Amino acid sequence: MSEKDTSVTTRSPGLNRRGLLGAAAAATGAALLTAAPASAAPSTRSRSPQWPHDRLTAAATRQVDPTQFISRRQIHAWQEGLDDIGLRATGSRSHHAYVDRLAERMQRVGIRHVHADPVPLKHWAPSSWHLDVVGGQDAGKVKVSWYVPYSGNTGPEAITARLSLLPMKDTIGLVSVSPPSLPYALMDLVDWDAPLQPHHPAGYNPLATYDRAWFAGSSVAGQLDRFKKAGALGVVIVLNLPEEAARGQYLPYDGIHRELPSLIVDRDTGKQLTKVALRGGTVRLRLQARVKQITTPNLYGIIPGASDELVMIQSHTDGTNGLEENGPEAILAMAQYLARIPRRELPRSILIVMSTGHMSGHAMGTEAFLRRHTDGLVARTAAAMSLEHLGARPWLPDEHGEFRLADGYETALCFSSPHREMIKVARRAQERSQLDGNRVLRPFMPDTISGESPNGYWWPGDGEGLWRVSALPSMQYISGPTYLLSSGMPVMDFIDTAAIRRQAIAFTDAALELARIPRAELNKRRPDDPANIPTLPL
């Protein structure tokens, strides 16, 4: 079984030296806008898709004119280009190169005053990792699915210790983790308008269970902390998934430096290692990594409207593959339409935010932006939306446990703050997207750590700070297929770019709605907001 090696560089060409991104080289920008690698889907490499360029009429600002929206062919080309990059770990060379080009492309589609804010990061970059059983009948290399990000550094000499199924001092732990599952009915109950919503297609089974690989992140983090507390030297996490699904799983991505070098293996490899542990066997674990203090950039810019009030559209720039994160690609298409609206016909300006740091601390970059601009851009923001993982199709185990591309679309959600107009706008966007679901969920996770949430709850996703930190009328679109965190996995066959275009049009309509709704109406909360329900005295 082979050793895994990779080289990651943290140097960001140019971005750490400039706070304001000036005019970019037009040739570089044009090349990125049209270039795409080969794919099983129809390739757009041969010639440049033509963009719509007409100045939009007043009618086209009330509802998107699809004939004036960027074509599926262009969106497909952008998605192919993103897929070709692979893993964009926060602060890596591939991530910062993408951000540099994205800044150029933002200007090309008509976003003005594009800036970069530096965000400090204690960056962890792995260079090689492997696991060996030392001695006995099982001696030899072990197949490793991936490393645990930010877990630790053994240095080149590695660590050798007894493999233990229990947390014990001076051992290397072995622990199995399964993604939790929950019935779809629970999601339905969290819908803002349950039981009247959400609507589902024919054949929907509310008792079927939702379980995806990314869902195991918090369980992995808990086990790492448990073994660290016991004094373990390292940990091997067994993901209860077949090799194809366990490979490259980038979790947890909380960015916590645990100083506990850890690797991930699939369930079959885990069974072999369990036998080694039961026999009192020894393993050698190496995870060589470099830790360095760097900065990584948030990008933002403006599409001017008739007023200085803003509607924010946000996504993040780092990610594991072409789905995580393709939000910026859809936002470019949205911006190319919005930037062609006559300024006087766009009631509010549009703020585009492309955040860093999602893969090294959940919403680290988004939160940094919100805190830095609290009294400026955020104070001017009337409403906000965050878009993640668009156009995803399901990749699920068949009756034999083998993962296959399934029909339809991956389960997707819109979360919404408790503002009644935001809930309505989110619902309409889901319905217009035509992706077999229209769930609009409440923030449901108790805010037991920061205590900042205006009603005590928050939702998962990069845009959660829009509500928890800044109390904005806000929504977030998000999906989470099994391959979401599969580092470097080609995913073009799993993404429907026609669906991305429908979603981009639907959320552009949503942005136009939010630009028109009076701020006083946007700020009105639903009566069933938990903050409006008095707590009974004990």
XYZ file of C-alpha atoms in Angstrom:
538
model
C 0.000 0.000 0.000
C 1.500 3.243 -1.139
C 2.706 6.280 0.690
C 0.974 9.560 -0.070
C 3.080 12.667 -0.770
C 2.128 16.159 -1.776
C 3.731 19.578 -1.757
C 1.802 22.647 -0.700
C 3.136 26.190 -0.725
C 1.658 29.027 1.294
C 3.074 31.933 -0.666
C 0.397 34.149 -2.172
C 1.758 35.950 -5.205
C 0.928 39.591 -4.747
C -2.054 39.430 -2.425
C -0.143 40.011 0.780
C 1.454 43.097 -0.758
C -1.655 44.915 -1.829
C -4.889 45.884 -0.144
C -6.514 47.285 -3.231
C -6.595 45.154 -6.352
C -6.100 47.478 -9.302
C -6.751 46.847 -12.933
C -5.704 43.333 -13.949
C -4.052 42.138 -17.128
C -6.911 41.757 -19.573
C -5.358 38.798 -21.339
C -5.033 36.809 -18.122
C -8.604 37.569 -17.138
C -9.974 36.674 -20.549
C -8.081 33.393 -20.578
C -9.522 32.354 -17.228
C -13.045 33.342 -18.185
C -13.109 30.946 -21.125
C -10.530 28.253 -20.416
C -11.730 24.828 -19.321
C -10.234 21.354 -19.068
C -11.574 18.360 -20.934
C -14.608 16.716 -19.363
C -17.147 13.988 -20.003
C -19.710 16.792 -20.315
C -19.766 18.945 -23.482
C -16.508 20.898 -23.541
C -16.454 24.651 -24.053
C -12.725 24.883 -24.668
C -12.874 25.191 -28.408
C -14.176 28.754 -28.532
C -15.209 31.491 -26.165
C -18.890 31.633 -25.223
C -20.311 35.047 -26.009
C -21.678 37.036 -23.116
C -24.949 38.948 -23.279
C -24.079 42.626 -23.310
C -27.299 44.591 -23.863
C -28.157 47.340 -21.416
C -31.121 45.988 -19.481
C -34.576 47.513 -19.599
C -36.637 48.400 -16.557
C -38.719 45.233 -17.066
C -35.583 43.084 -16.901
C -34.814 44.555 -13.484
C -38.140 43.421 -12.050
C -37.549 39.818 -13.088
C -34.516 38.285 -14.745
C -34.694 37.968 -18.519
C -33.088 34.532 -19.139
C -32.105 35.547 -22.679
C -29.890 38.241 -21.142
C -28.265 35.936 -18.593
C -24.880 34.275 -19.088
C -25.253 30.995 -20.958
C -25.045 27.505 -19.573
C -22.071 27.013 -21.880
C -20.113 29.744 -20.081
C -21.131 28.478 -16.655
C -20.057 24.988 -17.719
C -16.670 26.359 -18.808
C -16.163 28.102 -15.480
C -17.173 24.949 -13.618
C -14.737 22.850 -15.661
C -11.942 25.290 -14.865
C -12.727 25.138 -11.166
C -12.897 21.354 -11.218
C -9.459 21.224 -12.795
C -7.877 23.071 -9.843
C -8.819 20.444 -7.255
C -8.062 21.083 -3.592
C -7.805 24.768 -2.639
C -6.833 24.463 1.010
C -6.990 27.823 2.761
C -3.812 29.793 2.186
C -2.280 27.305 -0.256
C -0.720 28.405 -3.525
C -3.659 26.979 -5.503
C -6.122 28.874 -3.319
C -4.338 32.212 -3.561
C -3.790 31.821 -7.315
C -7.537 31.242 -7.676
C -8.264 34.335 -5.579
C -5.916 36.464 -7.710
C -7.689 35.381 -10.875
C -11.093 35.730 -9.249
C -10.346 39.378 -8.442
C -9.604 39.962 -12.127
C -12.782 38.199 -13.168
C -14.867 40.175 -10.690
C -13.757 43.332 -12.449
C -14.419 41.790 -15.880
C -18.078 41.108 -15.047
C -18.610 44.695 -13.890
C -17.987 44.646 -10.140
C -16.325 47.908 -9.142
C -13.836 48.916 -6.455
C -12.600 45.363 -5.880
C -10.580 45.231 -2.649
C -8.733 42.559 -0.692
C -8.721 42.496 3.115
C -5.900 40.429 4.671
C -7.045 37.872 7.248
C -4.376 36.403 9.583
C -4.062 32.620 9.584
C -1.865 30.143 11.397
C -1.507 27.963 8.351
C -0.887 24.208 8.435
C 0.456 22.685 5.215
C 1.126 18.909 4.949
C 3.889 17.573 2.721
C 3.777 13.793 3.257
C 1.996 11.166 5.295
C 2.017 7.395 5.675
C 1.177 4.605 8.092
C 2.979 1.261 8.566
C 2.389 -1.772 10.720
C 5.727 -2.563 12.362
C 6.596 -6.227 12.843
C 4.505 -9.400 12.961
C 2.404 -11.049 10.275
C 0.653 -7.755 9.396
C 3.858 -5.783 8.811
C 3.797 -3.398 5.873
C 2.333 -0.188 4.531
C -1.261 0.697 5.285
C -3.562 2.304 2.742
C -4.354 5.826 3.986
C -7.436 7.659 2.733
C -6.320 11.146 3.811
C -4.853 13.205 6.626
C -6.782 15.040 9.323
C -6.321 18.756 8.556
C -4.448 20.829 11.144
C -4.074 17.757 13.376
C -0.318 17.934 13.962
C 3.207 17.283 12.716
C 5.418 14.281 13.400
C 8.407 15.688 11.562
C 10.364 13.434 9.176
C 11.164 10.856 11.862
C 7.521 9.775 12.452
C 6.112 8.305 15.680
C 6.051 4.605 16.560
C 3.755 3.233 19.264
C 1.306 0.485 20.118
C -2.032 0.734 18.344
C -4.820 1.077 20.896
C -8.599 0.898 20.592
C -8.929 2.877 23.810
C -7.626 6.357 24.604
C -4.326 5.697 26.412
C -1.147 7.611 27.054
C 1.803 7.073 24.669
C -0.205 5.015 22.172
C -1.569 5.651 18.701
C -5.334 5.478 18.907
C -7.640 3.659 16.510
C -11.269 4.737 16.540
C -14.175 4.187 14.154
C -16.538 7.013 13.232
C -19.785 6.742 11.289
C -21.594 9.709 9.775
C -24.753 10.231 11.852
C -28.096 9.897 10.128
C -31.429 11.564 10.627
C -34.829 11.057 9.044
C -35.834 13.597 6.443
C -38.960 14.227 8.512
C -36.821 16.102 11.042
C -35.719 18.537 8.341
C -39.348 19.052 7.405
C -40.255 19.870 10.996
C -37.593 22.607 11.095
C -39.094 24.317 8.046
C -40.358 27.810 8.877
C -43.808 26.941 7.522
C -44.208 23.348 8.690
C -46.481 21.432 8.328
C -47.780 23.289 5.244
C -44.270 23.354 3.795
C -42.083 22.055 2.358
C -43.589 20.468 -0.747
C -41.936 17.322 -2.076
C -42.009 15.399 -5.363
C -43.976 12.189 -5.746
C -42.391 9.196 -4.024
C -40.831 11.196 -1.201
C -40.331 9.120 1.959
C -40.066 11.243 5.133
C -38.722 8.240 7.087
C -35.751 7.753 4.744
C -32.509 8.814 6.397
C -30.045 11.503 5.447
C -26.418 10.523 6.072
C -23.437 12.006 4.277
C -19.683 11.731 4.841
C -19.232 15.412 5.774
C -21.731 14.869 8.596
C -19.015 12.962 10.509
C -16.870 16.068 11.050
C -18.030 16.881 14.568
C -17.720 13.210 15.607
C -14.139 13.088 14.337
C -13.319 16.285 16.228
C -14.796 14.841 19.419
C -12.728 11.673 19.149
C -9.528 13.626 18.503
C -10.122 15.690 21.626
C -10.886 12.535 23.622
C -7.620 10.803 22.638
C -5.619 14.014 23.071
C -6.874 14.363 26.642
C -5.768 10.778 27.394
C -2.217 11.506 26.216
C -2.228 9.638 22.904
C 0.640 10.395 20.511
C -1.494 10.167 17.374
C -4.798 8.816 16.067
C -6.020 6.761 13.127
C -9.644 7.591 12.295
C -11.615 4.795 10.635
C -14.412 6.287 8.550
C -17.196 3.736 8.277
C -17.290 4.189 4.504
C -15.951 2.239 1.530
C -12.632 3.293 0.056
C -14.158 5.349 -2.759
C -16.173 7.479 -0.330
C -13.540 7.765 2.420
C -10.786 8.893 0.048
C -9.785 12.535 0.518
C -12.366 13.378 3.201
C -11.202 16.752 4.522
C -12.583 16.675 8.043
C -12.879 18.200 10.473
C -12.095 21.543 8.871
C -12.367 23.595 12.059
C -8.759 24.808 11.788
C -7.906 23.783 15.361
C -4.220 22.926 15.834
C -4.580 19.885 18.090
C -0.911 18.797 18.059
C -2.117 15.228 17.584
C -0.988 13.876 14.177
C -3.904 11.939 12.717
C -4.765 10.040 9.545
C -7.978 8.675 8.023
C -8.567 5.150 6.648
C -11.602 3.449 5.137
C -13.676 0.787 6.890
C -11.996 -2.260 5.296
C -8.563 -0.967 6.212
C -9.958 -0.225 9.658
C -10.972 -3.869 10.083
C -7.400 -4.958 9.330
C -6.000 -2.430 11.797
C -8.456 -3.553 14.473
C -6.915 -7.035 14.303
C -3.470 -5.454 14.675
C -4.623 -3.535 17.745
C -6.194 -6.614 19.331
C -2.885 -8.473 18.919
C -1.013 -5.641 20.637
C 0.653 -4.587 17.392
C 2.731 -1.489 16.779
C 2.385 1.093 14.020
C 4.520 3.917 12.690
C 2.657 7.107 11.728
C 4.169 9.988 9.826
C 2.406 13.251 9.039
C 4.921 15.861 8.079
C 3.600 19.408 7.947
C 4.738 22.999 8.141
C 3.057 25.638 10.291
C 3.487 29.260 9.311
C 1.761 32.550 10.115
C 0.375 34.054 6.890
C -2.454 36.257 5.695
C -5.174 35.097 3.329
C -7.518 37.532 1.528
C -11.206 38.333 1.603
C -12.341 39.915 -1.681
C -15.205 42.364 -1.994
C -16.575 44.885 -4.464
C -19.670 46.909 -5.344
C -22.244 47.088 -8.127
C -23.577 50.641 -7.699
C -27.311 51.188 -7.405
C -29.590 54.134 -6.756
C -28.757 54.245 -3.028
C -25.842 53.496 -0.719
C -27.847 50.775 1.018
C -26.609 47.312 0.125
C -27.754 43.796 -0.638
C -24.855 41.440 0.113
C -24.174 38.306 -1.962
C -21.477 36.096 -0.427
C -19.613 32.831 -0.894
C -16.125 31.517 -0.077
C -13.075 30.922 -2.250
C -11.295 27.956 -0.629
C -12.554 24.410 -1.043
C -11.824 20.763 -1.659
C -13.014 20.251 -5.235
C -15.150 21.749 -7.998
C -18.329 21.709 -5.917
C -16.765 22.971 -2.672
C -16.797 25.845 -3.496
C -18.535 26.812 -6.750
C -20.580 29.654 -5.256
C -18.219 32.328 -6.641
C -18.711 30.999 -10.184
C -22.488 31.395 -9.945
C -22.081 34.823 -8.340
C -19.972 35.988 -11.293
C -22.871 35.113 -13.595
C -25.279 36.955 -11.302
C -23.010 39.989 -11.165
C -22.664 40.139 -14.959
C -26.449 40.590 -15.139
C -26.788 42.962 -12.183
C -23.946 45.195 -13.389
C -25.838 45.875 -16.647
C -28.888 47.267 -14.866
C -29.080 51.079 -15.147
C -28.025 52.464 -11.780
C -31.256 54.397 -11.288
C -33.261 51.164 -11.840
C -31.419 49.229 -9.080
C -32.873 50.501 -5.777
C -29.927 49.295 -3.660
C -26.272 48.738 -4.481
C -24.994 45.152 -4.512
C -22.057 44.147 -2.295
C -20.202 41.054 -3.521
C -18.111 39.294 -0.840
C -15.809 36.344 -1.611
C -14.504 35.125 1.740
C -11.481 33.091 2.697
C -10.953 30.690 5.577
C -13.901 28.316 5.365
C -11.663 25.237 5.252
C -9.602 26.406 8.236
C -12.237 27.370 10.747
C -15.713 27.156 9.214
C -16.713 30.817 8.650
C -13.429 32.403 9.740
C -13.073 34.728 6.758
C -16.735 35.712 6.620
C -16.745 36.502 10.331
C -13.550 38.550 9.933
C -15.215 40.585 7.159
C -18.366 41.198 9.185
C -16.429 42.345 12.252
C -14.011 44.533 10.292
C -16.793 46.345 8.436
C -19.429 46.446 11.185
C -19.782 50.226 11.194
C -19.404 50.670 7.443
C -20.488 48.195 4.785
C -22.364 45.911 7.173
C -24.285 48.821 8.713
C -25.380 49.793 5.196
C -26.511 46.236 4.370
C -30.275 45.768 4.333
C -30.250 42.046 3.472
C -27.760 39.321 2.631
C -27.519 35.890 1.025
C -24.839 33.205 0.980
C -24.584 30.571 -1.763
C -22.735 27.250 -1.471
C -22.473 24.021 -3.488
C -24.805 24.660 -6.415
C -26.043 22.137 -8.986
C -25.128 19.057 -6.925
C -26.440 15.637 -7.903
C -26.605 12.752 -5.395
C -23.888 10.114 -5.140
C -25.267 7.352 -2.948
C -24.715 3.652 -2.161
C -26.765 1.154 -4.142
C -28.192 -2.116 -2.783
C -24.670 -3.572 -2.828
C -23.152 -0.647 -0.947
C -21.350 0.706 -4.006
C -21.643 4.443 -4.598
C -23.461 5.444 -7.768
C -24.722 8.659 -9.283
C -28.445 8.753 -8.499
C -31.381 10.473 -10.211
C -32.526 13.963 -9.363
C -30.650 16.416 -7.189
C -28.820 16.295 -3.887
C -30.809 17.370 -0.844
C -30.433 21.133 -0.536
C -31.661 23.695 1.940
C -32.190 27.381 2.319
C -31.695 28.571 5.856
C -33.278 31.887 6.739
C -33.190 34.349 9.585
C -36.587 34.887 11.276
C -37.500 37.818 9.019
C -40.781 37.177 7.250
C -39.846 38.782 3.910
C -36.554 36.902 3.809
C -38.357 33.595 4.323
C -40.717 34.406 1.450
C -37.878 35.424 -0.865
C -35.892 32.278 -0.004
C -38.933 30.087 -0.678
C -39.519 31.665 -4.076
C -35.847 31.221 -4.988
C -35.972 27.534 -4.090
C -39.122 27.009 -6.151
C -37.749 28.870 -9.176
C -34.579 26.777 -9.063
C -36.623 23.600 -9.779
C -34.360 21.257 -7.843
C -37.031 18.966 -6.355
C -37.234 20.682 -2.975
C -38.157 23.971 -1.382
C -37.086 23.664 2.243
C -36.536 26.961 4.056
C -35.294 26.102 7.529
C -34.979 27.946 10.798
C -31.649 28.461 12.506
C -31.766 25.333 14.672
C -28.355 25.003 16.341
C -28.237 26.515 19.862
C -25.587 29.230 20.123
C -23.940 27.872 23.251
C -20.408 29.074 22.426
C -20.445 32.683 21.223
C -23.792 33.722 22.691
C -24.082 36.364 19.951
C -27.095 35.093 18.030
C -30.039 37.508 18.314
C -32.433 34.632 19.013
C -30.007 32.081 20.463
C -29.708 29.904 17.329
C -27.568 29.660 14.208
C -27.283 27.424 11.141
C -24.346 25.518 9.589
C -22.555 27.031 6.605
C -20.155 29.788 5.643
C -22.868 32.459 5.756
C -24.087 31.683 9.271
C -22.377 34.815 10.630
C -24.682 36.991 8.540
C -27.297 36.181 11.181
C -25.314 35.176 14.272
C -22.706 37.939 14.171
C -24.455 40.767 12.327
C -28.187 40.044 12.851
C -28.869 40.739 9.172
C -32.030 39.648 7.418
C -30.274 36.820 5.627
C -30.482 33.439 3.967
C -28.092 30.700 2.936
C -28.417 28.126 0.195
C -26.374 24.967 0.819
C -26.164 21.304 -0.156
C -23.913 18.551 1.218
C -23.403 15.485 -0.990
C -21.111 12.621 0.016
C -18.347 13.935 -2.257
C -18.489 17.467 -0.807
C -15.183 17.138 1.086
C -13.484 14.632 -1.262
C -10.206 16.452 -1.834
C -9.286 16.794 -5.482
C -12.032 14.444 -6.666
C -13.213 15.273 -10.228
C -16.901 16.113 -9.862
C -18.009 17.423 -13.261
C -20.119 14.303 -13.817
C -21.876 14.990 -10.512
C -22.792 18.609 -11.238
C -25.650 19.831 -13.416
C -24.535 23.149 -14.888
C -27.993 23.791 -16.329
C -29.257 23.607 -12.745
C -26.532 26.041 -11.633
C -27.787 28.491 -14.250
C -31.386 28.116 -13.043
C -30.234 28.680 -9.483
C -28.147 31.697 -10.432
C -31.155 33.210 -12.205
C -33.424 32.435 -9.230
C -31.037 34.022 -6.729
C -30.545 37.031 -8.999
C -34.318 37.453 -8.880
C -34.049 37.137 -5.097
C -31.391 39.871 -4.990
C -33.611 42.152 -7.070
C -36.533 41.491 -4.723
C -34.388 42.284 -1.704
C -33.204 45.471 -3.377
C -36.823 46.662 -3.664
C -38.304 45.731 -0.275
C -38.319 48.670 2.190
C -35.821 48.226 5.003
C -38.514 48.526 7.652
C -40.307 45.560 6.084
C -37.102 43.545 5.790
C -36.459 44.012 9.513
C -39.835 42.639 10.630
C -39.479 39.249 12.303
C -41.936 36.403 12.425
C -43.950 36.056 15.649
C -42.647 32.488 16.013
C -39.053 33.713 16.225
C -37.752 32.159 19.488
C -36.618 35.629 20.589
C -40.297 36.676 20.690
C -41.332 33.779 22.922
C -40.845 34.554 26.615
C -38.939 32.042 28.718
C -40.995 30.517 31.501
C -39.562 31.043 35.009
C -38.205 27.881 36.604
